[in-house]
Coordinates of C-alpha atoms in Angstrom, one line a residue:
M1375 CA 64.0 -0.8 103.4
P1376 CA 63.8 -2.3 99.9
E1377 CA 65.5 -0.6 97.1
K1378 CA 63.5 1.3 94.6
E1379 CA 62.8 -0.5 91.4
Q1380 CA 64.7 1.1 88.5
K1381 CA 62.8 1.9 85.2
D1382 CA 63.7 -0.1 82.0
P1383 CA 64.3 2.4 79.2
G1384 CA 63.6 -0.3 76.5
R1385 CA 60.0 -0.8 77.7
G1386 CA 59.0 2.8 76.8
V1387 CA 60.5 2.4 73.4
F1388 CA 58.6 -0.9 72.9
T1389 CA 55.4 0.7 74.1
R1390 CA 55.7 3.6 71.6
R1391 CA 56.5 1.2 68.8
A1392 CA 53.5 -0.9 69.6
L1393 CA 51.3 2.1 69.7
L1394 CA 52.6 3.3 66.3
L1395 CA 52.2 -0.2 64.9
M1396 CA 48.7 -0.5 66.2
A1397 CA 47.9 2.9 64.8
A1398 CA 49.3 1.9 61.4
Q1399 CA 47.4 -1.3 61.5
T1400 CA 44.2 0.5 62.5
A1401 CA 44.7 3.0 59.7
A1402 CA 45.4 0.2 57.2
L1403 CA 42.4 -1.7 58.4
G1404 CA 40.3 1.4 58.3
T1405 CA 41.4 2.2 54.7
L1406 CA 40.8 -1.4 53.7
G1407 CA 37.5 -1.4 55.4
R1408 CA 36.5 1.9 53.8
R1409 CA 37.7 0.5 50.4
L1410 CA 35.7 -2.7 51.0
Y1411 CA 32.7 -0.5 52.0
D1412 CA 33.1 1.4 48.8
L1413 CA 33.5 -1.8 46.7
Q1414 CA 30.7 -3.7 48.4
I1415 CA 28.2 -1.1 49.6
S1416 CA 28.7 2.2 47.9
N1417 CA 29.7 0.9 44.4
G1418 CA 28.6 -2.7 44.9
D1419 CA 26.0 -2.6 42.2
H1420 CA 28.4 -1.1 39.7
F1421 CA 31.1 -3.6 40.2
A1422 CA 28.6 -6.5 40.3
K1423 CA 27.5 -5.5 36.8
L1424 CA 31.1 -5.3 35.6
A1425 CA 31.7 -8.8 37.0
D1426 CA 28.6 -10.1 35.4
R1427 CA 29.7 -8.7 32.1
N1428 CA 32.9 -10.7 32.3
R1429 CA 30.7 -13.8 33.0
T1430 CA 28.1 -13.2 30.3
S1431 CA 28.0 -12.2 26.7
K1432 CA 25.0 -10.5 25.0
R1433 CA 24.4 -10.1 21.3
L1434 CA 21.5 -9.2 19.0
L1435 CA 19.6 -11.7 17.0
A1436 CA 18.3 -11.3 13.4
P1437 CA 14.4 -11.2 13.5
P1438 CA 12.4 -13.6 11.4
R1439 CA 11.4 -12.1 8.1
G1440 CA 7.7 -11.4 7.5
L1441 CA 5.7 -13.9 5.5
I1442 CA 4.4 -13.2 2.0
V1443 CA 1.0 -14.8 1.2
D1444 CA -1.4 -14.8 -1.7
R1445 CA -4.9 -13.4 -1.6
F1446 CA -6.2 -16.6 0.1
G1447 CA -3.4 -16.9 2.7
V1448 CA -1.2 -19.5 0.8
V1449 CA 2.4 -18.8 1.9
V1450 CA 4.6 -17.9 -1.1
A1451 CA 7.7 -16.7 0.8
A1452 CA 8.4 -18.5 4.1
N1453 CA 11.2 -19.0 6.6
R1454 CA 13.0 -22.2 7.4
T1455 CA 15.6 -23.2 10.1
N1456 CA 19.2 -22.4 9.3
W1457 CA 22.0 -23.7 11.5
R1458 CA 25.1 -21.6 11.2
A1459 CA 28.6 -21.2 12.7
L1460 CA 29.4 -17.7 14.0
L1461 CA 32.7 -16.1 15.1
L1462 CA 32.8 -13.5 17.8
P1463 CA 36.1 -11.7 17.1
E1464 CA 36.3 -10.1 20.6
E1465 CA 36.4 -13.5 22.2
T1466 CA 39.4 -14.9 20.5
T1467 CA 43.0 -13.6 20.6
D1468 CA 43.9 -14.8 17.1
V1469 CA 41.1 -14.4 14.6
Q1470 CA 43.0 -15.8 11.6
N1471 CA 44.2 -18.8 13.5
T1472 CA 40.7 -19.6 14.7
I1473 CA 39.4 -19.3 11.1
E1474 CA 42.2 -21.7 9.9
R1475 CA 41.3 -24.2 12.6
F1476 CA 37.6 -24.0 11.7
S1477 CA 38.4 -24.5 8.0
A1478 CA 40.2 -27.7 8.8
I1479 CA 37.0 -29.0 10.4
V1480 CA 34.4 -27.4 8.0
P1481 CA 36.1 -26.3 4.7
L1482 CA 35.7 -22.7 3.7
D1483 CA 36.0 -21.9 0.0
E1484 CA 37.6 -18.8 -1.5
R1485 CA 34.3 -16.9 -1.6
D1486 CA 33.8 -17.6 2.1
R1487 CA 37.3 -16.4 3.0
S1488 CA 36.9 -13.3 0.9
R1489 CA 33.6 -12.5 2.6
L1490 CA 35.0 -13.1 6.0
G1491 CA 38.0 -10.8 5.4
R1492 CA 35.7 -8.0 4.4
E1493 CA 33.3 -8.4 7.3
I1494 CA 36.1 -8.7 9.9
R1495 CA 37.7 -5.5 8.5
H1496 CA 34.5 -3.5 8.5
K1497 CA 32.5 -4.8 11.5
R1498 CA 33.2 -4.0 15.1
K1499 CA 34.7 -6.8 17.2
F1500 CA 31.6 -7.3 19.2
V1501 CA 29.5 -7.9 16.1
P1502 CA 29.5 -11.7 15.2
V1503 CA 30.4 -12.7 11.6
M1504 CA 29.2 -15.7 9.7
L1505 CA 31.7 -18.4 9.2
R1506 CA 29.4 -20.9 7.5
E1507 CA 25.6 -21.3 7.2
F1508 CA 23.3 -24.2 6.1
L1509 CA 25.3 -26.6 8.3
S1510 CA 24.5 -30.3 8.3
W1511 CA 24.2 -32.3 11.5
D1512 CA 27.6 -33.9 10.8
E1513 CA 29.3 -30.5 10.4
M1514 CA 27.7 -29.3 13.7
A1515 CA 28.9 -32.4 15.5
R1516 CA 32.5 -31.9 14.3
I1517 CA 32.4 -28.3 15.4
E1518 CA 31.1 -29.2 18.9
L1519 CA 33.7 -32.0 19.2
N1520 CA 36.5 -29.5 18.5
A1521 CA 35.0 -26.6 20.6
P1522 CA 38.0 -26.2 22.9
A1523 CA 40.2 -25.4 19.9
L1524 CA 37.8 -22.9 18.5
P1525 CA 37.6 -19.9 20.9
G1526 CA 34.9 -17.4 19.8
V1527 CA 33.1 -19.9 17.6
L1528 CA 29.6 -20.9 18.4
I1529 CA 26.7 -22.7 16.6
D1530 CA 23.6 -20.6 16.3
V1531 CA 20.1 -21.2 14.8
G1532 CA 18.4 -18.7 12.7
T1533 CA 16.1 -18.6 9.7
T1534 CA 16.6 -18.3 6.0
R1535 CA 14.1 -17.6 3.2
S1536 CA 12.3 -20.4 1.3
Y1537 CA 10.0 -20.1 -1.7
P1538 CA 7.5 -23.0 -1.8
F1539 CA 6.5 -22.4 -5.4
G1540 CA 10.0 -21.8 -6.7
P1541 CA 10.1 -20.3 -10.2
L1542 CA 6.3 -19.9 -10.4
L1543 CA 6.3 -16.5 -8.6
A1544 CA 10.0 -15.6 -8.8
H1545 CA 9.6 -12.4 -10.6
S1546 CA 6.7 -10.9 -8.7
V1547 CA 7.6 -12.1 -5.2
G1548 CA 11.4 -11.6 -5.8
Y1549 CA 14.2 -12.9 -3.7
V1550 CA 16.6 -12.0 -0.9
A1551 CA 20.3 -12.0 -0.6
P1552 CA 23.0 -11.2 2.0
S1553 CA 23.5 -7.5 2.7
N1554 CA 26.6 -5.7 1.4
E1555 CA 28.6 -2.8 2.9
Q1556 CA 26.4 -0.2 1.3
D1557 CA 23.3 -1.8 2.9
V1558 CA 24.9 -2.0 6.3
A1559 CA 25.9 1.7 6.1
K1560 CA 22.1 2.5 5.8
S1561 CA 21.0 0.2 8.6
A1562 CA 23.1 -1.4 11.3
L1563 CA 20.4 -4.1 11.6
L1564 CA 21.6 -5.5 8.3
A1565 CA 25.0 -6.3 9.8
L1566 CA 23.6 -9.1 11.9
P1567 CA 24.3 -12.6 10.8
G1568 CA 21.4 -14.2 9.0
M1569 CA 19.9 -10.8 7.9
R1570 CA 18.8 -10.7 4.3
I1571 CA 17.7 -7.8 2.1
G1572 CA 15.2 -7.9 -0.7
R1573 CA 16.8 -7.7 -4.1
A1574 CA 13.8 -8.0 -6.5
G1575 CA 10.0 -8.0 -6.6
I1576 CA 7.9 -7.6 -3.4
E1577 CA 10.8 -8.7 -1.3
Q1578 CA 12.6 -5.5 -2.4
S1579 CA 9.7 -3.0 -2.5
Q1580 CA 8.4 -4.1 0.9
D1581 CA 11.8 -4.8 2.4
T1582 CA 11.6 -2.4 5.3
L1583 CA 8.2 -3.8 6.5
L1584 CA 9.4 -7.4 6.1
R1585 CA 12.6 -7.0 8.2
G1586 CA 11.1 -6.9 11.7
Q1587 CA 12.8 -5.9 15.0
A1588 CA 16.0 -7.5 16.3
G1589 CA 16.0 -9.8 19.4
S1590 CA 18.8 -10.7 21.8
V1591 CA 20.5 -13.6 23.5
E1592 CA 22.5 -13.6 26.7
M1593 CA 25.1 -16.4 27.2
E1594 CA 27.4 -17.4 30.1
V1595 CA 31.0 -17.6 29.0
N1596 CA 34.2 -18.8 30.7
A1597 CA 37.6 -17.0 31.1
V1598 CA 38.5 -17.6 27.4
G1599 CA 35.1 -16.6 26.0
R1600 CA 33.8 -20.1 25.5
V1601 CA 30.1 -20.3 25.7
M1602 CA 29.0 -22.4 28.7
A1603 CA 25.3 -21.9 28.7
E1604 CA 22.5 -19.7 27.3
L1605 CA 21.0 -17.6 30.1
D1606 CA 18.2 -15.7 28.3
R1607 CA 16.8 -15.3 24.8
Q1608 CA 14.4 -12.7 23.5
E1609 CA 13.3 -13.6 20.0
G1610 CA 13.0 -10.8 17.5
T1611 CA 9.7 -9.4 16.4
P1612 CA 8.8 -10.8 13.0
G1613 CA 8.3 -8.5 10.1
D1614 CA 4.9 -7.6 8.7
E1615 CA 2.9 -10.2 6.8
V1616 CA 2.3 -9.0 3.3
A1617 CA -0.7 -10.4 1.5
L1618 CA -0.7 -10.2 -2.3
T1619 CA -3.5 -9.8 -4.8
I1620 CA -2.2 -12.8 -6.6
D1621 CA -4.1 -16.1 -6.8
V1622 CA -1.4 -18.8 -6.8
G1623 CA -3.9 -21.4 -8.2
L1624 CA -4.7 -19.2 -11.2
Q1625 CA -1.0 -18.4 -11.6
Q1626 CA -0.2 -22.1 -11.8
T1627 CA -2.9 -22.8 -14.3
I1628 CA -1.7 -20.0 -16.6
Q1629 CA 1.9 -21.2 -16.3
N1630 CA 0.9 -24.6 -17.3
R1631 CA -0.8 -23.3 -20.4
I1632 CA 2.2 -21.1 -21.4
G1633 CA 4.6 -24.0 -21.0
D1634 CA 8.2 -23.2 -22.1
M1635 CA 7.4 -20.3 -24.4
A1636 CA 9.1 -17.0 -23.9
A1637 CA 6.0 -15.1 -22.9
S1638 CA 4.2 -12.9 -20.3
A1639 CA 0.6 -12.7 -19.2
V1640 CA -1.2 -10.4 -16.8
V1641 CA -4.7 -10.9 -15.4
M1642 CA -6.3 -8.0 -13.6
D1643 CA -9.6 -7.2 -11.9
C1644 CA -10.5 -4.4 -14.2
R1645 CA -12.8 -2.8 -11.7
N1646 CA -10.1 -2.1 -9.0
G1647 CA -6.7 -2.9 -10.5
E1648 CA -5.9 -6.0 -8.4
V1649 CA -3.4 -8.1 -10.2
L1650 CA -4.5 -11.7 -10.0
A1651 CA -1.7 -13.3 -12.0
M1652 CA 1.6 -12.2 -13.4
C1653 CA 3.5 -14.8 -15.4
S1654 CA 6.9 -14.2 -17.0
T1655 CA 8.5 -17.2 -18.7
P1656 CA 11.0 -18.7 -18.5
S1657 CA 11.7 -18.1 -14.9
F1658 CA 14.4 -19.0 -12.3
D1659 CA 14.7 -20.5 -8.8
P1660 CA 14.8 -17.6 -6.4
S1661 CA 16.1 -19.6 -3.5
L1662 CA 19.5 -19.9 -5.2
F1663 CA 20.2 -16.2 -4.4
D1664 CA 19.9 -16.8 -0.7
S1665 CA 22.8 -19.3 -0.6
G1666 CA 24.7 -17.9 -3.5
V1667 CA 24.5 -18.4 -7.3
S1668 CA 27.3 -20.3 -8.9
R1669 CA 29.1 -18.8 -11.9
A1670 CA 27.9 -21.6 -14.1
Q1671 CA 24.3 -21.0 -13.2
W1672 CA 24.7 -17.2 -13.7
A1673 CA 26.2 -17.8 -17.1
E1674 CA 23.4 -20.1 -18.1
W1675 CA 20.8 -17.5 -17.2
T1676 CA 22.5 -14.5 -18.8
N1677 CA 23.3 -16.4 -22.0
D1678 CA 19.7 -17.6 -22.5
Q1679 CA 18.1 -15.4 -25.2
R1680 CA 14.7 -15.8 -23.6
T1681 CA 16.0 -13.7 -20.7
P1682 CA 14.7 -15.7 -17.6
L1683 CA 16.0 -13.1 -15.1
I1684 CA 13.9 -10.2 -16.6
D1685 CA 10.3 -9.8 -15.3
K1686 CA 8.8 -9.3 -18.7
T1687 CA 5.5 -8.1 -17.3
V1688 CA 7.0 -4.8 -16.0
A1689 CA 10.4 -4.6 -17.6
G1690 CA 9.8 -6.2 -21.0
V1691 CA 9.0 -3.5 -23.6
Y1692 CA 7.4 -4.4 -26.9
P1693 CA 5.8 -2.6 -29.9
P1694 CA 2.1 -3.0 -29.2
G1695 CA 1.2 -3.5 -32.8
S1696 CA -2.5 -3.4 -33.5
T1697 CA -3.4 -3.5 -29.8
F1698 CA -2.5 0.2 -29.9
K1699 CA -5.3 1.0 -32.4
P1700 CA -8.1 1.6 -29.8
A1701 CA -5.8 4.3 -28.1
V1702 CA -5.4 6.0 -31.5
A1703 CA -9.1 5.8 -32.1
M1704 CA -9.8 7.4 -28.7
A1705 CA -7.4 10.2 -29.3
A1706 CA -9.0 11.0 -32.7
L1707 CA -12.6 10.8 -31.3
S1708 CA -11.7 13.0 -28.2
S1709 CA -10.0 15.6 -30.4
G1710 CA -13.0 15.8 -32.7
A1711 CA -11.0 14.8 -35.8
I1712 CA -13.3 11.9 -36.6
T1713 CA -16.7 10.5 -35.5
P1714 CA -17.4 6.8 -35.2
T1715 CA -19.3 6.8 -38.5
D1716 CA -16.6 8.6 -40.6
R1717 CA -15.4 6.2 -43.3
F1718 CA -12.1 5.9 -45.1
F1719 CA -11.2 3.8 -48.1
C1720 CA -8.6 1.1 -47.8
P1721 CA -7.0 0.0 -51.1
G1722 CA -4.4 -2.0 -49.3
H1723 CA -1.9 0.8 -48.9
F1724 CA -1.5 4.4 -47.8
D1725 CA 0.6 6.8 -49.8
M1726 CA 2.3 9.9 -48.2
G1727 CA 4.8 11.9 -50.2
G1728 CA 7.1 9.4 -51.8
A1729 CA 6.4 6.6 -49.2
R1730 CA 3.9 3.8 -49.3
F1731 CA 2.6 2.2 -46.1
H1732 CA 1.0 -1.2 -46.5
C1733 CA -2.1 -2.7 -44.9
W1734 CA -1.8 -6.2 -43.6
A1735 CA -4.5 -7.2 -46.1
K1736 CA -2.8 -7.0 -49.5
H1737 CA -6.0 -6.1 -51.4
G1738 CA -7.4 -3.8 -48.7
H1739 CA -10.7 -3.6 -46.8
G1740 CA -12.6 -1.1 -48.9
S1741 CA -14.7 1.6 -47.2
V1742 CA -14.5 1.2 -43.4
D1743 CA -15.7 3.2 -40.4
L1744 CA -14.4 2.8 -36.8
H1745 CA -16.3 -0.3 -36.0
L1746 CA -15.1 -2.1 -39.1
A1747 CA -11.6 -0.7 -38.8
L1748 CA -11.3 -2.3 -35.3
K1749 CA -13.0 -5.5 -36.4
Y1750 CA -10.7 -6.0 -39.4
S1751 CA -7.7 -4.3 -37.8
C1752 CA -7.4 -2.1 -40.9
D1753 CA -4.0 -0.5 -41.0
V1754 CA -4.9 2.1 -43.6
Y1755 CA -7.7 3.5 -41.5
F1756 CA -5.3 4.1 -38.6
Y1757 CA -2.6 5.5 -40.9
E1758 CA -5.1 8.1 -42.0
V1759 CA -6.4 8.9 -38.5
A1760 CA -2.8 9.2 -37.1
H1761 CA -1.8 11.5 -40.0
R1762 CA -4.9 13.7 -39.4
I1763 CA -4.4 14.3 -35.6
G1764 CA -0.6 14.2 -35.2
M1765 CA 1.4 12.5 -32.5
D1766 CA 0.9 14.7 -29.5
P1767 CA -2.9 13.9 -29.0
I1768 CA -2.1 10.2 -29.4
A1769 CA 0.6 10.4 -26.7
G1770 CA -1.6 12.3 -24.3
T1771 CA -4.5 9.8 -24.7
S1772 CA -2.2 6.8 -24.5
H1773 CA -0.7 8.0 -21.2
A1774 CA -4.2 8.5 -19.8
L1775 CA -5.1 5.0 -20.8
G1776 CA -2.0 3.6 -19.0
L1777 CA 0.5 3.2 -21.9
G1778 CA 4.0 4.5 -22.0
T1779 CA 4.0 5.7 -18.4
E1780 CA 4.9 4.5 -14.9
L1781 CA 1.9 2.9 -13.2
G1782 CA 3.1 2.8 -9.6
I1783 CA 2.7 -0.9 -8.9
E1784 CA 4.7 -2.1 -5.9
L1785 CA 7.6 -3.6 -8.0
P1786 CA 11.1 -2.3 -8.7
Q1787 CA 12.8 -2.4 -12.1
Q1788 CA 9.7 -1.5 -14.0
R1789 CA 10.2 0.4 -17.2
P1790 CA 7.9 3.1 -18.5
G1791 CA 7.9 2.2 -22.1
L1792 CA 7.6 5.0 -24.7
I1793 CA 5.0 6.9 -26.6
P1794 CA 7.2 9.0 -28.9
T1795 CA 6.5 12.6 -29.7
P1796 CA 8.2 15.2 -32.0
E1797 CA 9.7 16.8 -28.9
W1798 CA 11.1 13.5 -27.7
R1799 CA 12.7 12.9 -31.1
Q1800 CA 14.2 16.4 -31.2
K1801 CA 15.8 15.9 -27.8
H1802 CA 17.6 13.0 -29.3
K1803 CA 18.9 15.3 -32.1
H1804 CA 16.7 13.8 -34.8
H1805 CA 13.9 15.2 -37.0
W1806 CA 10.3 13.9 -36.6
N1807 CA 8.6 13.3 -39.9
G1808 CA 5.1 12.4 -41.0
G1809 CA 6.1 8.8 -41.6
D1810 CA 7.0 8.4 -37.9
T1811 CA 3.4 9.5 -37.0
V1812 CA 1.9 7.1 -39.5
V1813 CA 3.7 4.0 -38.3
S1814 CA 3.0 5.0 -34.7
G1815 CA -0.7 4.9 -35.6
I1816 CA -0.5 1.1 -35.8
G1817 CA 1.7 0.6 -32.8
Q1818 CA 5.0 0.3 -34.6
G1819 CA 8.0 2.6 -35.0
F1820 CA 9.3 3.8 -31.6
V1821 CA 6.2 2.9 -29.6
Q1822 CA 7.0 0.5 -26.7
V1823 CA 4.8 -0.7 -23.9
T1824 CA 4.8 -3.4 -21.2
P1825 CA 2.4 -6.3 -20.7
L1826 CA 1.3 -4.7 -17.4
Q1827 CA 0.5 -1.5 -19.2
L1828 CA -1.5 -3.4 -21.8
A1829 CA -3.6 -5.1 -19.0
T1830 CA -4.2 -1.7 -17.4
Y1831 CA -5.1 -0.2 -20.8
A1832 CA -7.7 -3.0 -21.4
S1833 CA -9.1 -2.4 -17.9
R1834 CA -9.5 1.3 -18.4
I1835 CA -11.2 0.8 -21.8
A1836 CA -13.5 -1.8 -20.1
T1837 CA -14.5 0.4 -17.2
G1838 CA -13.8 4.0 -18.2
R1839 CA -12.0 4.5 -14.9
A1840 CA -8.3 5.3 -14.2
V1841 CA -7.8 2.0 -12.4
G1842 CA -4.2 1.5 -11.3
P1843 CA -2.5 -2.0 -11.0
H1844 CA -1.5 -3.0 -7.5
L1845 CA 0.0 -6.2 -6.1
V1846 CA -0.2 -5.6 -2.3
R1847 CA -3.6 -6.4 -1.0
A1848 CA -3.1 -6.2 2.8
L1849 CA -0.5 -5.7 5.5
N1850 CA -1.0 -7.8 8.7
G1851 CA -4.6 -8.5 7.5
D1852 CA -5.5 -4.8 7.0
I1853 CA -6.9 -4.5 3.5
G1854 CA -6.4 -1.2 1.7
G1855 CA -9.2 1.0 0.3
Q1856 CA -8.0 0.7 -3.3
I1857 CA -10.0 -2.5 -3.7
D1858 CA -13.1 -0.4 -3.9
P1859 CA -13.9 0.4 -7.6
Q1860 CA -15.1 3.9 -6.5
H1861 CA -11.6 4.6 -5.3
W1862 CA -10.6 5.1 -9.0
P1863 CA -11.8 8.3 -10.8
E1864 CA -13.6 8.3 -14.2
L1865 CA -11.3 9.0 -17.2
P1866 CA -11.9 12.4 -18.9
M1867 CA -13.2 10.9 -22.1
D1868 CA -16.8 10.8 -23.3
P1869 CA -18.5 7.5 -22.3
K1870 CA -20.0 7.1 -25.8
Y1871 CA -16.5 6.9 -27.3
F1872 CA -15.5 4.2 -24.8
Q1873 CA -18.7 2.3 -25.9
A1874 CA -17.8 2.7 -29.6
I1875 CA -14.4 1.2 -29.0
R1876 CA -15.8 -1.6 -26.8
E1877 CA -18.2 -2.5 -29.6
G1878 CA -15.4 -2.6 -32.1
M1879 CA -13.4 -4.9 -29.8
F1880 CA -16.5 -7.1 -29.4
A1881 CA -16.7 -7.4 -33.1
V1882 CA -13.0 -8.6 -33.3
V1883 CA -13.9 -11.7 -31.4
N1884 CA -17.6 -12.4 -32.0
E1885 CA -18.7 -11.0 -35.4
P1886 CA -18.1 -12.8 -38.7
H1887 CA -14.7 -11.9 -40.3
G1888 CA -13.3 -10.4 -37.1
T1889 CA -9.6 -11.0 -36.7
A1890 CA -9.9 -13.2 -33.6
P1891 CA -12.6 -15.8 -34.0
K1892 CA -10.3 -18.2 -32.1
A1893 CA -10.7 -16.1 -29.0
R1894 CA -14.5 -16.7 -28.8
L1895 CA -15.5 -18.0 -25.3
T1896 CA -17.4 -21.3 -25.0
I1897 CA -18.9 -20.5 -21.6
P1898 CA -22.7 -20.2 -22.1
G1899 CA -23.9 -16.7 -21.9
V1900 CA -20.5 -15.1 -21.5
E1901 CA -18.8 -13.0 -24.3
M1902 CA -15.4 -11.4 -24.5
A1903 CA -14.1 -8.3 -26.3
G1904 CA -10.5 -8.2 -27.4
K1905 CA -7.9 -6.9 -29.8
T1906 CA -5.1 -8.8 -31.7
G1907 CA -1.6 -7.5 -32.4
S1908 CA 1.4 -8.7 -34.3
A1909 CA 4.4 -6.5 -33.7
Q1910 CA 7.3 -6.6 -36.2
V1911 CA 10.9 -6.7 -34.8
R1912 CA 12.5 -6.1 -38.1
R1913 CA 11.5 -4.1 -41.2
V1914 CA 9.8 -6.0 -44.1
S1915 CA 10.7 -4.4 -47.4
R1916 CA 8.2 -3.7 -50.2
A1917 CA 10.0 -6.2 -52.4
M1918 CA 9.6 -8.9 -49.8
R1919 CA 5.9 -8.1 -49.4
E1920 CA 5.2 -8.0 -53.1
S1921 CA 7.1 -11.1 -53.9
G1922 CA 4.2 -13.2 -52.7
H1923 CA 6.5 -15.6 -51.0
F1924 CA 7.2 -13.8 -47.7
N1925 CA 6.2 -15.9 -44.7
S1926 CA 7.3 -14.5 -41.3
A1927 CA 6.9 -18.0 -39.7
S1928 CA 9.8 -19.2 -41.8
L1929 CA 12.2 -16.6 -40.3
P1930 CA 14.6 -17.5 -37.4
W1931 CA 12.8 -17.3 -34.0
E1932 CA 14.4 -14.0 -33.0
Y1933 CA 13.2 -12.3 -36.2
R1934 CA 9.6 -13.3 -36.0
P1935 CA 7.0 -10.8 -34.9
H1936 CA 5.7 -10.8 -31.4
A1937 CA 2.1 -12.1 -30.9
L1938 CA -0.1 -10.0 -28.7
F1939 CA -3.7 -10.0 -27.4
I1940 CA -5.7 -7.9 -25.0
C1941 CA -9.2 -8.6 -23.8
F1942 CA -11.8 -8.1 -21.1
A1943 CA -14.9 -10.1 -20.0
P1944 CA -17.8 -10.5 -19.4
Y1945 CA -18.5 -8.0 -22.1
D1946 CA -21.8 -6.7 -20.6
A1947 CA -20.3 -6.3 -17.1
P1948 CA -16.5 -6.3 -17.3
R1949 CA -14.7 -8.0 -14.4
Y1950 CA -11.4 -9.3 -15.7
A1951 CA -8.8 -8.0 -18.2
V1952 CA -6.0 -10.0 -19.7
S1953 CA -2.9 -9.1 -21.7
L1954 CA -0.7 -11.6 -23.3
V1955 CA 2.6 -11.2 -25.2
I1956 CA 4.3 -14.2 -26.8
E1957 CA 7.8 -13.3 -27.9
H1958 CA 8.3 -14.0 -31.6
G1959 CA 5.0 -15.9 -31.6
N1960 CA 4.4 -14.5 -35.1
A1961 CA 0.6 -14.0 -35.3
G1962 CA -1.5 -12.6 -32.5
A1963 CA -4.7 -14.0 -34.1
D1964 CA -3.4 -17.5 -34.5
V1965 CA -1.2 -17.9 -31.4
A1966 CA -2.0 -15.3 -28.7
A1967 CA -5.8 -15.1 -29.2
P1968 CA -6.6 -18.8 -28.4
L1969 CA -4.2 -18.8 -25.5
A1970 CA -5.7 -15.6 -24.1
R1971 CA -9.2 -17.2 -24.5
D1972 CA -8.1 -20.2 -22.4
I1973 CA -6.6 -17.9 -19.7
M1974 CA -9.8 -15.8 -19.6
T1975 CA -11.9 -19.0 -19.4
D1976 CA -9.8 -20.3 -16.5
T1977 CA -10.2 -16.9 -14.7
L1978 CA -13.9 -16.7 -15.2
L1979 CA -14.5 -20.3 -14.0
R1980 CA -12.3 -19.8 -11.0
D1981 CA -13.6 -16.3 -10.4
P1982 CA -11.0 -15.5 -7.6
V1983 CA -12.3 -12.0 -6.7
N1984 CA -15.7 -13.4 -5.6
H1985 CA -14.3 -15.9 -3.2
R1986 CA -13.2 -15.6 0.4
T1987 CA -11.4 -18.9 0.4
Q1988 CA -9.5 -20.5 -2.4
P1989 CA -11.8 -21.6 -5.3
G1990 CA -11.3 -24.7 -7.4
Q1991 CA -8.8 -27.4 -6.8
T1992 CA -6.1 -27.2 -4.1
V1993 CA -2.9 -25.5 -5.0
A1994 CA -0.4 -28.2 -6.0
D1995 CA 2.4 -28.8 -3.6
A1996 CA 5.6 -27.1 -4.6
G1997 CA 8.4 -29.5 -4.1

């Protein structure tokens, strides 16, 4: 009988170990499987997005700025392509080293380095900063050739502002410049490379509408953040298109007539307040502010006594001189102090207390009523009228006619001017005396107005309505209701007083011995009403006047009187109003009146408010 087989004790141990190992492997595989299930099934979408983020980079794009066009659609502020180099700080391990390498390829000046330092300190790492813009093709080629040594650097295309007519519309259209830290604190959109903010003119007043909405671009990047390809691009939404009331063709014509004089001219539709031309000379190139103004250029502008950077139409304040006399007349008529037929005698001077105030006509004008006083521009008549009614009624009427007050036009930096009163004088710790009232009656002393106010004033006299000047005609083609003359209320003055003043202004230009025969129109059947003004900028003593040898034209330029003229036409159905101020032009009748006549003639012949398309010759190309 065979022997029983004996059990091997090691086999049992092996079996248990195998089972334990198998169980451990099964548990590990189960854990791994569960983990893989979590990674790939349960949380697959989440981790796929994270992985995609490592593969792609997304950033916002500055939107194209809205266009600015004139009343006929001629573009006066456009956009042009701007190639630029950007730095994404989060995609480079050593920002300063990258900047130094870039500078060795495309030089950065001290201004660029200073700006970069500020932007890198104050912007988050995922916000790109501008290394250099306005790159040439040669500079872009060098950057691409050295791309491996420039982690985080990429070439991008954006837009920058261009002004086809350069200095012609610099003051009214304005200009843009890069945003600063204060701007970015108000709007994160302004932190984007290529964003610009309006700094003057319509660019500033309509800046929010012109900005638009940001776009985005998605790019594929490698492990070190180098851009490999552009995956998707969503362009930003352009800003609104702003259409102005300005007629560029008329603006060009007026500018050509003014030439290089220090002057300002405003043309308005006196029925609804549309500003058809606003010239302030000399001017400047607004495009320089986009790329940066050099110190030498800035010094040239600021040292020019003709002040090219100031928009004289809204920020230049001048004594109105005799152009102020219709406002004084209206104040006296409305207060009942005089009637149009009341007469005063002018011996050539007006005495009050121990002071003598001279008329511009040495031997006087004799007995004059309102009509003759306006026609001859008799100072003594208005000395007497101002003395009778006092300054407060003059100030109230002047404000109602648009003088010495803010007019609400869509332009920044406008100044209100000043119609002084005893209360104003007392606030400045000075006493108001009768002499202050008398000299204010002829638009001298403390009285200050702007050319835009003078054009508004002429328009209100012409129509009897409280028309307000405006420069924005339409947004995205939607024209506002203010172009309707009925939008503007009638002024609270008796229409017969307006008619008496209009007749006096008509006499200035058209009747014999009026002060402005040189302003008479030569267009058949069309007549113009106007008022001259010569505003002193320094006091002329009695001795100088009585010497018989005083001639203001012989004075240095800066001491000569300003020459002014206001007018409206056609007289029987007013359509256009013009104001003109020639700084130190000396005599309104001799210098300003004939130039204003030419401007009005150009306006009437062109007749921009009655055209849907641009009238006359094509606007000259602005190179």
